[in-house]
GROMACS .gro file of C-alpha atoms in nm:
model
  215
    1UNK     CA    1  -2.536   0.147   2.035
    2UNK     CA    2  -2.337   0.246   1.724
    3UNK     CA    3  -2.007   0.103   1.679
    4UNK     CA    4  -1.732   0.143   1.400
    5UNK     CA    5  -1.800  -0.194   1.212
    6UNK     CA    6  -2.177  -0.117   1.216
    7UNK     CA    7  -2.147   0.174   1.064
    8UNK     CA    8  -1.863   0.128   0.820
    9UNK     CA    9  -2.145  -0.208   0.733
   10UNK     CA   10  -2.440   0.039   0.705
   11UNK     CA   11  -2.234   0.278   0.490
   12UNK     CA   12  -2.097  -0.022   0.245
   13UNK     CA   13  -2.483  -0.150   0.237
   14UNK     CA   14  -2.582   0.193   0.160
   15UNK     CA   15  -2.379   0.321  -0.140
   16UNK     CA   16  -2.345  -0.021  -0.298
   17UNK     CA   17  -2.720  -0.028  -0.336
   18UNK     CA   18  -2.768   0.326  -0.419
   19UNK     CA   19  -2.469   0.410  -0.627
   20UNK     CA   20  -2.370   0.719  -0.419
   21UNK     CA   21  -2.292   0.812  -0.094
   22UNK     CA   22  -2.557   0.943   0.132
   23UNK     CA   23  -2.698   1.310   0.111
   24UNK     CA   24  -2.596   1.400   0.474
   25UNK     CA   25  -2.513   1.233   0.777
   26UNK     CA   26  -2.830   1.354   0.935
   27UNK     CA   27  -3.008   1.149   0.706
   28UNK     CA   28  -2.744   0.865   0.698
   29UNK     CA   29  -2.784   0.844   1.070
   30UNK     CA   30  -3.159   0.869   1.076
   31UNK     CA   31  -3.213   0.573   0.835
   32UNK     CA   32  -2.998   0.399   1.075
   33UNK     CA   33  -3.145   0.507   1.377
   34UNK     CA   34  -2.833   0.656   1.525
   35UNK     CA   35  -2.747   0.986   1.597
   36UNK     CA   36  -2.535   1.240   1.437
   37UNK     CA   37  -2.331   1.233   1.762
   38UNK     CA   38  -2.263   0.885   1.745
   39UNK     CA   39  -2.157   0.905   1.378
   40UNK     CA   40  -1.898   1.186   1.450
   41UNK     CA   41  -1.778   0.986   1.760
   42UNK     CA   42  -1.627   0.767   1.544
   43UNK     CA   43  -1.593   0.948   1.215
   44UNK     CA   44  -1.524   1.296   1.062
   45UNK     CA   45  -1.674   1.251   0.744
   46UNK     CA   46  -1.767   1.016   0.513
   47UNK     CA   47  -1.408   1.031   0.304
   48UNK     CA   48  -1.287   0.947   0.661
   49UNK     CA   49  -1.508   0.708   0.709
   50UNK     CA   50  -1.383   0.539   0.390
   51UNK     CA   51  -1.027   0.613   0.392
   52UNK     CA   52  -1.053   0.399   0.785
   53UNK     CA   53  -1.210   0.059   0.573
   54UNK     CA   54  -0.895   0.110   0.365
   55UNK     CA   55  -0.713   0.166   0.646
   56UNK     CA   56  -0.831  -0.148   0.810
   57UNK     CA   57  -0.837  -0.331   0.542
   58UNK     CA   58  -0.427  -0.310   0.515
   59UNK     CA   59  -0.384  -0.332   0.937
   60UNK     CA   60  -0.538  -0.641   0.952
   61UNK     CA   61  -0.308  -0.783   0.681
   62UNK     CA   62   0.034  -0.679   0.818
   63UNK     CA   63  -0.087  -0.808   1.142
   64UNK     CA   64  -0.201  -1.137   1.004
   65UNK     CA   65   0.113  -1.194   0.841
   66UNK     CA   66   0.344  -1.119   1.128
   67UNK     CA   67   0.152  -1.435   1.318
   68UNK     CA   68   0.281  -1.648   1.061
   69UNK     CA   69   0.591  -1.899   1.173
   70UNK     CA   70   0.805  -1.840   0.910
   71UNK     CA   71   0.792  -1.486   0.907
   72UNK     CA   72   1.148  -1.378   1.082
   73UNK     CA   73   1.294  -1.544   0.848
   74UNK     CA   74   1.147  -1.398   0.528
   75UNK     CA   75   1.344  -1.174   0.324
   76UNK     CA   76   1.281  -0.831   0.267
   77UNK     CA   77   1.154  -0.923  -0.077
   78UNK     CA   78   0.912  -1.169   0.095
   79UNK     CA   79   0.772  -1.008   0.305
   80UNK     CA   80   0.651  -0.772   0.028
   81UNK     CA   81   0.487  -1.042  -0.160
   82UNK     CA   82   0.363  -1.182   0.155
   83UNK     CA   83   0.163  -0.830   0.251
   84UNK     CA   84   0.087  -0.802  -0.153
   85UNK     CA   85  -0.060  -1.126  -0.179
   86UNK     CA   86  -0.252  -1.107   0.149
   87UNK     CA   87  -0.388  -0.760   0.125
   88UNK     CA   88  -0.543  -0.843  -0.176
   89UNK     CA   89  -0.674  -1.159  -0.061
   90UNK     CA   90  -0.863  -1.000   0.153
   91UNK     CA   91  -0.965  -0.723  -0.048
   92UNK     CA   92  -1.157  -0.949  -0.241
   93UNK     CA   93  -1.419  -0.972   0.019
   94UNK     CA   94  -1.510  -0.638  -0.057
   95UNK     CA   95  -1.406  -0.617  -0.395
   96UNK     CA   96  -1.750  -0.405  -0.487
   97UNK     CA   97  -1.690  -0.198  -0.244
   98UNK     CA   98  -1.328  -0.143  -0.306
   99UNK     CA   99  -1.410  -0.059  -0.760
  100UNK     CA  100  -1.732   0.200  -0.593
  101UNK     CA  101  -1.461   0.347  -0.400
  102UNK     CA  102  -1.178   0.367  -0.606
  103UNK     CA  103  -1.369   0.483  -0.916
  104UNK     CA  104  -1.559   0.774  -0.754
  105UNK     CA  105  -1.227   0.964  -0.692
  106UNK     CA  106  -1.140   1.236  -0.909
  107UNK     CA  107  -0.846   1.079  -1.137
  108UNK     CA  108  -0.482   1.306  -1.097
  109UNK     CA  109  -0.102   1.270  -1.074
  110UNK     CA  110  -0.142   1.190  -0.714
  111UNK     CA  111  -0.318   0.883  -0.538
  112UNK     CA  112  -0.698   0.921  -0.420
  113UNK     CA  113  -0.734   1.087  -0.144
  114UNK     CA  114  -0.979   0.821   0.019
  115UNK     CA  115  -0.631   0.623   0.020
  116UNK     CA  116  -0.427   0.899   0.275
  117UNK     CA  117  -0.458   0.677   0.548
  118UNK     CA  118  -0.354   0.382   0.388
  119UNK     CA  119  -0.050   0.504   0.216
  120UNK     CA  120   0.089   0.615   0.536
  121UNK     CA  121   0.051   0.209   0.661
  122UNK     CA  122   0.216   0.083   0.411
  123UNK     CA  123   0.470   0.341   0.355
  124UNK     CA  124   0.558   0.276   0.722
  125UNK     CA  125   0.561  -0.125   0.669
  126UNK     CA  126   0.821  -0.077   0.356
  127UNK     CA  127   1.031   0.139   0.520
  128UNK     CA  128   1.033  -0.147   0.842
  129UNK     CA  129   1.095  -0.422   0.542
  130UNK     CA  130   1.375  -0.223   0.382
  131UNK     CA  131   1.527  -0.114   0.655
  132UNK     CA  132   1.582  -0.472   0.769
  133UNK     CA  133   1.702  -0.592   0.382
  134UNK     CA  134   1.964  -0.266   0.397
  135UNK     CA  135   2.096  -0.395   0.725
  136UNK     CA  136   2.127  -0.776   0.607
  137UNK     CA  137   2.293  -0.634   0.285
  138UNK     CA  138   2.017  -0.826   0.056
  139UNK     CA  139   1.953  -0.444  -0.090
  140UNK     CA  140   2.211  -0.162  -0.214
  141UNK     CA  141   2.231   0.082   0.050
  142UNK     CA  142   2.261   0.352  -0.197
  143UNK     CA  143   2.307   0.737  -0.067
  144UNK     CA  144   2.011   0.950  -0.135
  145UNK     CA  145   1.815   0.682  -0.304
  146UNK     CA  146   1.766   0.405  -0.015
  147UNK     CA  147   1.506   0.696   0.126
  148UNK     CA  148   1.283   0.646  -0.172
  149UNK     CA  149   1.303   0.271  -0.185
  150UNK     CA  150   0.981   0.303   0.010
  151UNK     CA  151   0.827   0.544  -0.242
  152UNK     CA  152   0.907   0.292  -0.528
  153UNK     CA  153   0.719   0.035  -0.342
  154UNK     CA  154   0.393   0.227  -0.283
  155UNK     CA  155   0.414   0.332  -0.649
  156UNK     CA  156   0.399  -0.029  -0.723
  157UNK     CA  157   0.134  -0.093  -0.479
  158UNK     CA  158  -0.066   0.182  -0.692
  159UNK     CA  159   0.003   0.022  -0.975
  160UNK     CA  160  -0.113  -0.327  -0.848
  161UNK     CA  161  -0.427  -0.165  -0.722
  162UNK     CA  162  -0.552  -0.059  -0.999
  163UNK     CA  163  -0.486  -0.325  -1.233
  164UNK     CA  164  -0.680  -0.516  -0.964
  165UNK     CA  165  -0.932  -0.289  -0.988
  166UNK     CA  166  -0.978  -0.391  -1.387
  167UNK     CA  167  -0.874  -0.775  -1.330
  168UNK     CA  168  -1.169  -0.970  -1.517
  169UNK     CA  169  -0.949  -1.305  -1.471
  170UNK     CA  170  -1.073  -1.602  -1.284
  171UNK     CA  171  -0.970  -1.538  -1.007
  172UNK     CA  172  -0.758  -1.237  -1.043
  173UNK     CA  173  -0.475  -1.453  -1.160
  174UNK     CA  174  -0.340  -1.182  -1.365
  175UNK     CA  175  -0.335  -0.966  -1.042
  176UNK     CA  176  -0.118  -1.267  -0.900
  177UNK     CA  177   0.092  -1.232  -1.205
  178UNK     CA  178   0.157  -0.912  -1.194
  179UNK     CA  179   0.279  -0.878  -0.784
  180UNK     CA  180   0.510  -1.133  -0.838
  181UNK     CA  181   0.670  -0.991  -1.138
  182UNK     CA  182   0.614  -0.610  -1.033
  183UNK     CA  183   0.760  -0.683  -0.660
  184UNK     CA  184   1.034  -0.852  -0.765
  185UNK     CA  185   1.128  -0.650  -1.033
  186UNK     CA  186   1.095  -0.359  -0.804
  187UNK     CA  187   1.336  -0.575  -0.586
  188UNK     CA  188   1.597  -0.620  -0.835
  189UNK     CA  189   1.561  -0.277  -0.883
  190UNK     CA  190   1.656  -0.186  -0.526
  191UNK     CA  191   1.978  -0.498  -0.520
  192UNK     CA  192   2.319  -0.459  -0.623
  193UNK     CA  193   2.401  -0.434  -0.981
  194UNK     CA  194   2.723  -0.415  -1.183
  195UNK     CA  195   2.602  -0.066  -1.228
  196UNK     CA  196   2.641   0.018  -0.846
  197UNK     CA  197   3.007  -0.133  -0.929
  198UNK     CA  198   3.055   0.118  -1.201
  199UNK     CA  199   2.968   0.411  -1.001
  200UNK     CA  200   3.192   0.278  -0.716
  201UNK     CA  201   3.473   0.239  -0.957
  202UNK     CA  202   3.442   0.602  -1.059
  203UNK     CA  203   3.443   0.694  -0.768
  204UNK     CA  204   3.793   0.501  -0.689
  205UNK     CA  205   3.941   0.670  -0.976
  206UNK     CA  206   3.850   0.997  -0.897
  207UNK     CA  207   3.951   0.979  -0.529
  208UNK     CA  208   4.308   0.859  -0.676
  209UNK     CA  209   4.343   1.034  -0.947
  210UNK     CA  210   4.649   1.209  -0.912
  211UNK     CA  211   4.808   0.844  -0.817
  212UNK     CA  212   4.692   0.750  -1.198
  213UNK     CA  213   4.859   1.019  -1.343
  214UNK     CA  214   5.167   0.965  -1.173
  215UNK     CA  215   5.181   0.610  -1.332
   0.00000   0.00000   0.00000
């Protein structure tokens, strides 16, 4: 009997040797000796069927890191290295699959559309991770802005991606290089800064205004 991890393997096994997806599900289904029915039990498509190893791929990491000890006592800006480096630890174990993927998308302003599923995961774990760093004051609770921390973050996980994607380092060291100094840039980014004092003391003097002129 079909199940999801067989056929997400038989899929991978598939286009990695043949350089393209297969020509239909009937005949996807019929190498495999499966049925159509059992396919679309599980899956819509094949993009779905992709965007769910992405998917996965990112669920498993958030719910590895949560096991760890010393996770209640992270940061918000360590828990986002934490999932950064850990995704993309595990990525690595399907790292051809992940540049067949990846590459095959039509390039555009927006992110591939094999990767719907897993923006929404990791949208949803920023938002968690900056929701707690607004309410322990270790980020600027800024009005209008603090909405699109979580935007900045999966802008940076883009960005991460895909110089992953191109990492020819041993290793991917450079990848490692770049999280840590893209996160916590991003971080500062999203802290207190003498500018948010600025704006604040603007705002004093125009509230009191009248008071100045008086003096």
């Amino acid at each position: 009997m079909a199940t999801i991890e067989s056929i997400q393997s038989a899929y991978i096994d598939y286009v990695l040797t043949q350089g393209e997806q297969p020509k239909s599900v009937y005949v996807f289904a019929k190498q495999n000796e499966i049925t159509e029915e059992e396919f679309y039990r599980f899956f819509g498509s094949f993009e779905a069927l992709e965007q769910n190893i992405w998917a996965e791929t990112a669920t498993k990491t958030i719910a590895e890191i949560k096991t760890q000890e010393i996770w209640p006592q992270y940061s918000s800006r360590e828990k986002a290295l934490s999932f950064f480096y850990s995704f993309f630890e595990l990525l690595k174990s399907s790292r051809s699959f992940a540049i067949y993927s990846f590459n095959r998308q039509p390039k555009g302003l927006s992110h591939p559309r094999v990767l719907d599923t897993l923006k929404v995961i990791v949208e949803n774990f920023a938002d968690e991770i900056i929701k707690q760093g607004l309410e322990s004051n270790e980020l600027a609770d800024r009005r209008f802005l603090s909405k699109r921390y979580k935007d900045g973050l999966w802008m940076q996980f883009g960005f991460v991606l895909n110089f992953w994607i191109n990492d020819n380092s041993a290793g991917f060291e450079k990848t490692d290089e770049a999280i840590e100094k893209g996160v916590n840039v991003t971080f500062d980014l999203f802290q207190r800064s003498p500018i948010d004092n600025l704006l604040e003391y603007g705002k004093f003097l125009a509230k009191n205004s009248r008071f100045a002129e008086r003096v």
